[in-house]
Short mmCIF file of C-alpha atoms in Angstrom, two decimals:
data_model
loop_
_atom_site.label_atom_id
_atom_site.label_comp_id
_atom_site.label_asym_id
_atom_site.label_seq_id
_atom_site.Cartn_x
_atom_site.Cartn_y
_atom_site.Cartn_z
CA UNK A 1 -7.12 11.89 33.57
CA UNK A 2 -5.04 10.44 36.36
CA UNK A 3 -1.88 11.30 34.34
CA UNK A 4 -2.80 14.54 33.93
CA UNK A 5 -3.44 14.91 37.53
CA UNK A 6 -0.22 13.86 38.88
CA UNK A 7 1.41 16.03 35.59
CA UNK A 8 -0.39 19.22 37.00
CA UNK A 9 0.93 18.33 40.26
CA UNK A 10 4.37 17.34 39.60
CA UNK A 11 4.55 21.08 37.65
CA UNK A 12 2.99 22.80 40.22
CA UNK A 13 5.81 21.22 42.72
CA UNK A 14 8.43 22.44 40.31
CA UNK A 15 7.21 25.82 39.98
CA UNK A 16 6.92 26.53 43.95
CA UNK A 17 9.91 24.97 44.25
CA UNK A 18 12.15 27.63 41.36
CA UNK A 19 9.48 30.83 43.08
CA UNK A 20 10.98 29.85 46.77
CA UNK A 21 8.93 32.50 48.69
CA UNK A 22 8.33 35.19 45.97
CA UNK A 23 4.55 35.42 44.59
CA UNK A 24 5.51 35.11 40.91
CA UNK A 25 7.89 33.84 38.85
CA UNK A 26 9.11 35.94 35.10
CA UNK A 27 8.17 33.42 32.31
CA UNK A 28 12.15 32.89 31.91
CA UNK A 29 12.92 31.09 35.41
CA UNK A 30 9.89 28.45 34.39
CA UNK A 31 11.75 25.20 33.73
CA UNK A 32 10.52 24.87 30.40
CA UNK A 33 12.60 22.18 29.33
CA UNK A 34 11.09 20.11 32.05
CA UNK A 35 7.68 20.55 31.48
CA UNK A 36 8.39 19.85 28.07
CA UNK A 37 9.74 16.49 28.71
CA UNK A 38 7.05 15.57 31.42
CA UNK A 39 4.32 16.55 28.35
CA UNK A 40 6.61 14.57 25.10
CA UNK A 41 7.19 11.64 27.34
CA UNK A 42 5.14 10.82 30.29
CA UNK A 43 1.45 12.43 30.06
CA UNK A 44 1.09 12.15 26.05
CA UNK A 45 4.22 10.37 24.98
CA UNK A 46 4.01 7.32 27.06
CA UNK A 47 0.88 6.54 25.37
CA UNK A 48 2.47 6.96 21.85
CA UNK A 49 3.88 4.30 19.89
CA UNK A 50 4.46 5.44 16.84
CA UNK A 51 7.35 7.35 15.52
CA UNK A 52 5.79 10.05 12.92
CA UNK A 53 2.76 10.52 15.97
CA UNK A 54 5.63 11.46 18.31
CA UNK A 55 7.35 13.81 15.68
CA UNK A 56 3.70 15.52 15.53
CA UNK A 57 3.51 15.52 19.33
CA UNK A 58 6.93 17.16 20.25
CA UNK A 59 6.21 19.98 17.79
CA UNK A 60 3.20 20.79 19.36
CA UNK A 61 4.35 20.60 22.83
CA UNK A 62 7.77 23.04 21.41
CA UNK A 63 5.62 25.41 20.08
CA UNK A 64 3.27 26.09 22.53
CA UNK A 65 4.84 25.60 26.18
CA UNK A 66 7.81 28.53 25.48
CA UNK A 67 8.36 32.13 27.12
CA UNK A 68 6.83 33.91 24.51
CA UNK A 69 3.22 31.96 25.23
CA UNK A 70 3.21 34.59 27.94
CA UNK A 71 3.13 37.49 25.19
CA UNK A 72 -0.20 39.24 24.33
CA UNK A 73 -1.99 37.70 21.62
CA UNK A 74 0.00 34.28 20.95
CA UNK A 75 -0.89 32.59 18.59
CA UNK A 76 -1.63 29.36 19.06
CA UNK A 77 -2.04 27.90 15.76
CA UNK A 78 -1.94 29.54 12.37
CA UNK A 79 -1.88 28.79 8.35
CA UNK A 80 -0.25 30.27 5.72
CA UNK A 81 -2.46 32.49 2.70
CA UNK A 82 -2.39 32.74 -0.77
CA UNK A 83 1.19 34.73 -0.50
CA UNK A 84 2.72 32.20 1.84
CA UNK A 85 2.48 34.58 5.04
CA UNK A 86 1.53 33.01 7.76
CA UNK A 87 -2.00 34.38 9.43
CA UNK A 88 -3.37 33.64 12.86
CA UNK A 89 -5.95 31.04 13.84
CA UNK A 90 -6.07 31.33 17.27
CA UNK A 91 -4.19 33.60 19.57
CA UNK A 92 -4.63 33.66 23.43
CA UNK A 93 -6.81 36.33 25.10
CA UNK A 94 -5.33 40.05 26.63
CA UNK A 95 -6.52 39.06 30.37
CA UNK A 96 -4.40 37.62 33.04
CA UNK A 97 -6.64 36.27 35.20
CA UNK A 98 -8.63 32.65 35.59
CA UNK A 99 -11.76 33.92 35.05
CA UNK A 100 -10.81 35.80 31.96
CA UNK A 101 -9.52 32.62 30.19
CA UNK A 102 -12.37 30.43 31.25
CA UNK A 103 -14.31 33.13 29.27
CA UNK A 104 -12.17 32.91 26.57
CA UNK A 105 -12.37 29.29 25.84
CA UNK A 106 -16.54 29.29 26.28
CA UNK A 107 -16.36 31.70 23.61
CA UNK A 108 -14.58 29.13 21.17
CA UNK A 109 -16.28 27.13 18.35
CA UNK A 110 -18.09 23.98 19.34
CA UNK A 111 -16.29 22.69 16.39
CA UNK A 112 -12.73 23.27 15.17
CA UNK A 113 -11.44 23.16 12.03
CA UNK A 114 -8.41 20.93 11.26
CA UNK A 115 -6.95 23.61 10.63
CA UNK A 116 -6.25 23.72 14.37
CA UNK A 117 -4.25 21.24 13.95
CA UNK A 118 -1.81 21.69 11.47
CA UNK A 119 -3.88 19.88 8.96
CA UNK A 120 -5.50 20.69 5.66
CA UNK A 121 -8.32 22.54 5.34
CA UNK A 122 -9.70 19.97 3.43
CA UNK A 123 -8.57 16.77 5.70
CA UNK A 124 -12.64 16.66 6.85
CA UNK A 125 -13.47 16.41 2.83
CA UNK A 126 -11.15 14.13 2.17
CA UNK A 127 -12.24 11.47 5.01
CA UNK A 128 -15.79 11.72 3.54
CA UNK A 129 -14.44 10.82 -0.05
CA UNK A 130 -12.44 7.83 1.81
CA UNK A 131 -15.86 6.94 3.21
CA UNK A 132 -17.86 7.29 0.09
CA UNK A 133 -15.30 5.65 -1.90
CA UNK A 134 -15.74 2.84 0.99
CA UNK A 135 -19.26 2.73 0.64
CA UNK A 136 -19.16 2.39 -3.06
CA UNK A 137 -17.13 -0.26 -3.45
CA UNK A 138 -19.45 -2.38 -1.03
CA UNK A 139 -22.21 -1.79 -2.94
CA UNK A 140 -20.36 -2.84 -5.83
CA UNK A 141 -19.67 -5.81 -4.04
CA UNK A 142 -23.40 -6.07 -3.34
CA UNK A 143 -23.82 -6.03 -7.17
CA UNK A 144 -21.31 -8.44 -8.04
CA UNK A 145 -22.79 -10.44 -5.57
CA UNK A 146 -26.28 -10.41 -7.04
CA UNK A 147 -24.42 -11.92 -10.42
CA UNK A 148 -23.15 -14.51 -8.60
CA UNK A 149 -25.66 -15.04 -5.72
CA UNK A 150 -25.78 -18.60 -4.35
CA UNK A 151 -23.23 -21.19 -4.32
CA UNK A 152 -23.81 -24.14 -6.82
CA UNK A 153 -25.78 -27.24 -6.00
CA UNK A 154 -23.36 -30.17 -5.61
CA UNK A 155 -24.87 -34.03 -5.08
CA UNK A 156 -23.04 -35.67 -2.38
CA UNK A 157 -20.16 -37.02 -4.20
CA UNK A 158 -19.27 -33.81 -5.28
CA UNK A 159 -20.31 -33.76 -8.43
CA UNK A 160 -23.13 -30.69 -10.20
CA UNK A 161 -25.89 -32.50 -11.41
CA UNK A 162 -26.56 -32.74 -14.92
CA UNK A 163 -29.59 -30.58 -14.63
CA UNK A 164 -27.85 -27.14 -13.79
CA UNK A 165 -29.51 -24.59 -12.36
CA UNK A 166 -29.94 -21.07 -13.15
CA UNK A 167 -27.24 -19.50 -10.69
CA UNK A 168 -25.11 -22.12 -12.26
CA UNK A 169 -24.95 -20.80 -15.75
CA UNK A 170 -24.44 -16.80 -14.44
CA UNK A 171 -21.60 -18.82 -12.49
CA UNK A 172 -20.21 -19.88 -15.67
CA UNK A 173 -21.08 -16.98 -17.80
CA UNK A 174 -19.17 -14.70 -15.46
CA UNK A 175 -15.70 -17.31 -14.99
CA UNK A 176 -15.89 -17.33 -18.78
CA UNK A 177 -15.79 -13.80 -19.22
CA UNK A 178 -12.89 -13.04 -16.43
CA UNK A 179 -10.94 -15.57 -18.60
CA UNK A 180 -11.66 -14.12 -21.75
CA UNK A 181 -10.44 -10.54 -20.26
CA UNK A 182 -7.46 -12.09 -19.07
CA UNK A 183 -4.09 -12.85 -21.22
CA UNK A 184 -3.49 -16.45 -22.06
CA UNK A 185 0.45 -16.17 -20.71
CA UNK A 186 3.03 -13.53 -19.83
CA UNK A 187 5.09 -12.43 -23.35
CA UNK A 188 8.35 -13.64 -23.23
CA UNK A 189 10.31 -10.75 -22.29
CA UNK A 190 11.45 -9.61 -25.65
CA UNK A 191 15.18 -7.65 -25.25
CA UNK A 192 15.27 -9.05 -21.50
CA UNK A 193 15.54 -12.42 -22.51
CA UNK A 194 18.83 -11.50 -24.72
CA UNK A 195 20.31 -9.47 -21.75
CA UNK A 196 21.73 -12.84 -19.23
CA UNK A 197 23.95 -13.17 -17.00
CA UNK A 198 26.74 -9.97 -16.55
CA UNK A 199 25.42 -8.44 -19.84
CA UNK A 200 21.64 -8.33 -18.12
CA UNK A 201 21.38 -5.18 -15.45
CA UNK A 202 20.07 -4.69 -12.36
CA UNK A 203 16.71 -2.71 -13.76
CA UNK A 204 16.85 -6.02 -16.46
CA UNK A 205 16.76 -8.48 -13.33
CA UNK A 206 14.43 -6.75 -11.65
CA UNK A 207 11.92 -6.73 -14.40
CA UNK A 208 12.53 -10.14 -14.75
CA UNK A 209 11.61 -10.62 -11.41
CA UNK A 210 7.96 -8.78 -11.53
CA UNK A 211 7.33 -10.97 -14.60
CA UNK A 212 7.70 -13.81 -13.24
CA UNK A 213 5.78 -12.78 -10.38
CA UNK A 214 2.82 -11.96 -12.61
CA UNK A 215 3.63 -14.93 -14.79
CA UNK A 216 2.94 -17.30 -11.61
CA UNK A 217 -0.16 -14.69 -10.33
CA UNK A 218 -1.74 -14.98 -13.55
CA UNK A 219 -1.39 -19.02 -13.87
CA UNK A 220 -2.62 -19.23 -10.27
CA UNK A 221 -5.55 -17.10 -11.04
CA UNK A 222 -6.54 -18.72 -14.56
CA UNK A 223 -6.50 -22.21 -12.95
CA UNK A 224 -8.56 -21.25 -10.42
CA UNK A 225 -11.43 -19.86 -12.68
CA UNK A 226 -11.23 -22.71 -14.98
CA UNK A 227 -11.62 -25.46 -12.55
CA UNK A 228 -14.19 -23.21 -11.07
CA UNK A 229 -16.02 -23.34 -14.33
CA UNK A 230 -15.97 -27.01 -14.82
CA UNK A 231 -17.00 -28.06 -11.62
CA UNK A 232 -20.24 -25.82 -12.33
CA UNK A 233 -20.03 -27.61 -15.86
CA UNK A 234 -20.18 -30.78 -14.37
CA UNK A 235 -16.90 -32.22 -15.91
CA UNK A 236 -14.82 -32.18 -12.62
CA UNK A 237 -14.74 -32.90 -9.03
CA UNK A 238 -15.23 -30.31 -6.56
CA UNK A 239 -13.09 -29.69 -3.78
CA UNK A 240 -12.86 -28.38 -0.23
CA UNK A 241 -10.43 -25.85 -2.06
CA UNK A 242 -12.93 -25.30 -4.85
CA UNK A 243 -15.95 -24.67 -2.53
CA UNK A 244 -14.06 -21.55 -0.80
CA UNK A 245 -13.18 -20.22 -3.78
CA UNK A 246 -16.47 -20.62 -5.00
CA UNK A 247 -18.22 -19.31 -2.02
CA UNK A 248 -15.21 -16.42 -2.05
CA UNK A 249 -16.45 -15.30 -6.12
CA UNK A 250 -19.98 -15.42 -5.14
CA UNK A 251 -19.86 -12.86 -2.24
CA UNK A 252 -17.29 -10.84 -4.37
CA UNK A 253 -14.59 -10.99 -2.35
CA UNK A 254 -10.90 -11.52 -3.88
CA UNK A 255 -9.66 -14.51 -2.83
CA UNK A 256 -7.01 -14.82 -0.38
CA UNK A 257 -3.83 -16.73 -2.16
CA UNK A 258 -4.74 -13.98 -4.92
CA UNK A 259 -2.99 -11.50 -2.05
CA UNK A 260 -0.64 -11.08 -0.13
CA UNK A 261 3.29 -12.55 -0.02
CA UNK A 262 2.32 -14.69 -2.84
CA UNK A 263 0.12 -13.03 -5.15
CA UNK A 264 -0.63 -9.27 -5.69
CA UNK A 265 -0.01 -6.74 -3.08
CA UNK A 266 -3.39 -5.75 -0.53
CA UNK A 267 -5.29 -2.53 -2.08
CA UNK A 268 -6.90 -0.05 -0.26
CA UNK A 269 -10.58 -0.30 -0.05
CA UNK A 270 -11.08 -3.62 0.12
CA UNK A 271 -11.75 -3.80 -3.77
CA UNK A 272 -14.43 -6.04 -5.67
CA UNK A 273 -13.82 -8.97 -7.81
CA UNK A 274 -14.07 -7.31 -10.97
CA UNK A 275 -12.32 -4.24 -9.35
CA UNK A 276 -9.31 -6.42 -8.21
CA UNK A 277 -8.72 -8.29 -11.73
CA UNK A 278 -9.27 -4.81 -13.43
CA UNK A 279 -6.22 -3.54 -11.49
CA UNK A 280 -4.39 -7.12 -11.94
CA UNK A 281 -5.04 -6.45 -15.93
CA UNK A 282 -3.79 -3.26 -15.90
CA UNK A 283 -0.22 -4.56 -14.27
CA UNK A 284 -0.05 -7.15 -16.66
CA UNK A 285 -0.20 -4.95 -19.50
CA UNK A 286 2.01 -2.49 -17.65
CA UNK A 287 4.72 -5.31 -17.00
CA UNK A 288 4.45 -6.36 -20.30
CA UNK A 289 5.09 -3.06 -22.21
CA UNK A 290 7.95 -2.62 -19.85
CA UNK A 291 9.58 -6.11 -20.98
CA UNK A 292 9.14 -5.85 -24.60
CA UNK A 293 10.00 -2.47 -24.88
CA UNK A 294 13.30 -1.93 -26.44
CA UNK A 295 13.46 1.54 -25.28
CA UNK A 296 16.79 2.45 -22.84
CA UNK A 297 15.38 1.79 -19.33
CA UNK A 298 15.45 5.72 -18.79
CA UNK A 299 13.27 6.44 -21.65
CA UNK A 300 10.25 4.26 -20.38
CA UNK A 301 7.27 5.52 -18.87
CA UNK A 302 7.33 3.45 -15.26
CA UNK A 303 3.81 2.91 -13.33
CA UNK A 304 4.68 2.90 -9.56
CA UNK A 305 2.06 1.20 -8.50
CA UNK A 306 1.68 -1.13 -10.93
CA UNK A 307 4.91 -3.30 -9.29
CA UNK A 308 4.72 -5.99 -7.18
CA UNK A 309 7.53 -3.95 -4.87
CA UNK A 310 8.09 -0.62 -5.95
CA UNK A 311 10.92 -0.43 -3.47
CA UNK A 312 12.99 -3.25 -5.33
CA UNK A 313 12.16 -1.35 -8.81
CA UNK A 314 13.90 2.10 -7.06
CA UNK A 315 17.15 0.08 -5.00
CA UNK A 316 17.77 -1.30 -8.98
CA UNK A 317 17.28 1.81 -10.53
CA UNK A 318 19.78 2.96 -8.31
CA UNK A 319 22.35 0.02 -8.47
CA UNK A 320 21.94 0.75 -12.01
CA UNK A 321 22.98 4.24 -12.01
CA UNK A 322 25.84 3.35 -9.56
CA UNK A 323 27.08 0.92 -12.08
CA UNK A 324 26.68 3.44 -15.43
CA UNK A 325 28.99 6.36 -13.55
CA UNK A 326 31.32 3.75 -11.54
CA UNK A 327 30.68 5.51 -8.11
CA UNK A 328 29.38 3.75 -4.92
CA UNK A 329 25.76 3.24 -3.32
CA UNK A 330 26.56 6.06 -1.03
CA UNK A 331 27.68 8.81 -3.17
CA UNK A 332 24.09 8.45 -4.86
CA UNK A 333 20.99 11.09 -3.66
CA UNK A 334 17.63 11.03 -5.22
CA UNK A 335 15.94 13.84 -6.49
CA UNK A 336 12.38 13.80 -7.50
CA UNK A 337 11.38 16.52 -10.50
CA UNK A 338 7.51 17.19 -10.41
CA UNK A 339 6.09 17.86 -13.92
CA UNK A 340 8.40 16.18 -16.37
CA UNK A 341 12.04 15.92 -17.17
CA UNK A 342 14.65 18.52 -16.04
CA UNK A 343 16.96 19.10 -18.91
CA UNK A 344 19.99 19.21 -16.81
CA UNK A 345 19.58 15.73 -15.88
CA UNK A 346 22.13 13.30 -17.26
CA UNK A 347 20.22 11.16 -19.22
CA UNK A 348 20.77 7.48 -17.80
CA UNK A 349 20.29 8.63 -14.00
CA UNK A 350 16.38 9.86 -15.06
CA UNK A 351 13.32 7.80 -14.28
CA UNK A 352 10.12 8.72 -15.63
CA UNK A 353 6.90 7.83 -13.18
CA UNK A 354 3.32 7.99 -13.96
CA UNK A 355 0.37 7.36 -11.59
CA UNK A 356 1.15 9.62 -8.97
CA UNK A 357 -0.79 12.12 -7.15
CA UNK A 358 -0.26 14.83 -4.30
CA UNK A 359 -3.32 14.86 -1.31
CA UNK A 360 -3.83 17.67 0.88
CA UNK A 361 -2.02 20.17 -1.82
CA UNK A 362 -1.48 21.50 -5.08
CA UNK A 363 1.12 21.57 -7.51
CA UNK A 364 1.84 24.53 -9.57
CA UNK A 365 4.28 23.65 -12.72
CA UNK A 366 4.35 27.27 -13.43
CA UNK A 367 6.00 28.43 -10.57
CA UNK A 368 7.18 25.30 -9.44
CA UNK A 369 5.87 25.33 -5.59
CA UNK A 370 3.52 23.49 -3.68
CA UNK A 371 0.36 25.66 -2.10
CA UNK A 372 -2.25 23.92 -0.17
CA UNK A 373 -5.68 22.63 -1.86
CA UNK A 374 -8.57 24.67 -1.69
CA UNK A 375 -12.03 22.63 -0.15
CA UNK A 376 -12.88 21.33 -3.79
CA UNK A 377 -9.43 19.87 -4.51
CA UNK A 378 -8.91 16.62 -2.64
CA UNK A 379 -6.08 15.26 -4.89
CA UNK A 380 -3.55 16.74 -7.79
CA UNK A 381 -2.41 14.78 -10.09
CA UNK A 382 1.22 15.09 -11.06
CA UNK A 383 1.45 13.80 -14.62
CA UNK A 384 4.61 12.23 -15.36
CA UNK A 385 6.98 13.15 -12.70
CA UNK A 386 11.05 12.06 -12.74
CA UNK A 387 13.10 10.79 -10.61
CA UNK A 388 17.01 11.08 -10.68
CA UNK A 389 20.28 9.66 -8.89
CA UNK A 390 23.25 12.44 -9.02
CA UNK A 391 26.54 12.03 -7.57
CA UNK A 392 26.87 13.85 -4.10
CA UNK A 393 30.17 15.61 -4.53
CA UNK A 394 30.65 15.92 -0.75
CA UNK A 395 30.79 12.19 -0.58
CA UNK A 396 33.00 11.61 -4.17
CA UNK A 397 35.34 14.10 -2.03
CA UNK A 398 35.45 12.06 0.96
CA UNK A 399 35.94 9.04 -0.51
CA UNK A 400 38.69 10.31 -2.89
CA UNK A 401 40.83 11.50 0.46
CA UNK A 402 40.05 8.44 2.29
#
């Protein structure tokens, strides 16, 4: 409030100062630009610290604070309809006076759409489905819980006694059955394995890479749950290290050298045991298709989110490319084909990508545009999608001359 105090004041000063002694001033002498800047990076923008927030900021401030907000009926915010016109939202009253505008804003909704905004119509639906989704997975965490409820009786010298109890055998019932579901080992890596050294490429290495990632993730995780199970057995030692993971399994909660740098990458929701390992599975088996396949590397069917780092899979996909049409990094732009392949893509620059899916909008394949999601649609899913490196000719030019 006190910044917006001195703001009013400090714009106030500016416009007496450009009116001298007249009574008004034409919406063209106002020192836009200024007020502009005193709104982007004093009042509001000092307080931001994040880039895209900014972005959102300055186009607000731009589109509102101009000569035209001066015009009858400006619109203040609007959306565009089912033809892709745009339509008003809110435009600012006919009067000219104070007491005509107070009047005006009274007469607003207590509650505004985010629409308002810029956002969605369905941004308020899709919070609640964050929240529910929230809410579900803690009371599958609850449930899990109830499986495993209790940590295991130990005797002081760390041992179970030989009398185990009944939270002890859904203990080991449970760690059985997560090791059942689980592979034994990572496949060897079929065709990659024959691919070393110059003859291997850089989508080869890479893969390489995310298996032995998973390789190490799933040894870390399988040793874990079967020293787990034995100490409940009886037949080892328990451990400081044992206890937390223990305690960890029994309130469902992954554990935390299963994340992170080290182990698989945080998801969203803070997921369940059983919730996290079903996703671990499913990257395993992903991985492992990928590596035994013998398929070219642009005729596989590539999860996104089923890597470790999605970013290295796309930097080798493109070092890959660069290598196949002997160009440079640079000379490479991606383009990303919704829907399937594009037939006028050369064949080794195409990626195929499954998983993904488009919030806040829909996808229409037939006449290949975005449109924005009705209040039932929260999410579209794009089917398998494509992704391709082409060589910029601007930049081929370029390089040729230099």
């Amino acid at each position: 409030e006190a910044d917006a105090k001195c703001a009013i004041a400090v714009a106030n000063g500016w416009l007496e100062s450009e009116a001298g002694e007249e009574s008004s001033l034409s919406p063209e002498r106002i020192p836009w630009n200024a007020l502009r800047a005193l709104l982007k990076d004093s009042v509001y923008g000092g307080r931001v610290d994040n880039a895209f927030d900014q972005l959102v900021l300055n186009a607000f401030v731009d589109a509102l604070f101009t000569p035209k907000s001066f015009d009858e009926r400006f619109i203040l915010c609007s959306e565009p309809d089912e033809e892709g016109n745009l339509r008003s939202l809110v435009s600012l009253p006919e009067g000219t006076t104070l007491s005509e505008f107070i009047l005006w804003a009274e007469g607003l909704p207590y509650t505004n759409p985010p629409s308002w905004l810029g956002l969605a119509s369905t941004a308020e639906i899709t919070l609640l489905v964050n929240q529910g989704q929230r809410m579900i997975s803690r009371f599958q965490t609850i449930q899990d819980s109830a499986e495993l409820s209790g940590e295991s009786p130990l005797r002081p010298d760390g041992k179970s006694p030989k009398g185990k109890s009944g939270n002890d055998d859904g203990h080991v019932g449970m760690l059985d059955k997560w090791l059942s579901e689980l592979p034994e080992e990572m496949p060897q890596g079929g065709d990659l394995n024959k691919r070393e050294g110059e003859y291997a490429n850089a989508i080869d290495q890479c893969l390489k890479r995310e298996m032995a990632r998973a390789a190490s993730l799933l040894d870390m995780v399988r040793t874990d749950l079967k020293h787990l199970a034995s100490v409940y057995k009886g037949l080892e030692t328990a451990t400081n290290e044992s206890r937390r993971l223990g305690a960890c399994l029994a309130k469902s909660q992954v554990p935390g050298t299963w994340q992170g740098s080290e182990g698989l990458p945080h998801l969203s929701g803070d997921p369940s045991t059983n919730a996290w390992l079903d996703d671990f599975k499913k990257r395993l088996y992903h991985l492992s298709e990928l590596a035994t396949s013998s398929l070219d590397p642009s005729m596989k069917y590539y999860w996104m989110g089923g890597f470790f780092s999605p970013e290295a899979f796309v930097t080798a996909t493109r070092q890959y490319v660069a290598e196949a049409c002997s160009c440079s990094l640079d000379q490479l732009k991606l383009r990303f084909h919704v829907g399937g392949q594009d037939e006028g893509n050369i064949l080794s620059s195409r990626f195929f990508v499954t998983g993904l899916s488009l919030e806040g909008a829909c996808w229409s394949s037939e006449s290949g545009r975005l449109s924005l999601a009705s209040s039932s649609t929260q999410s579209t899913d794009l089917g398998v999608s494509s992704f391709t490196w082409t060589v910029d000719e601007e930049t081929e030019e370029e390089s040729l001359l230099s």
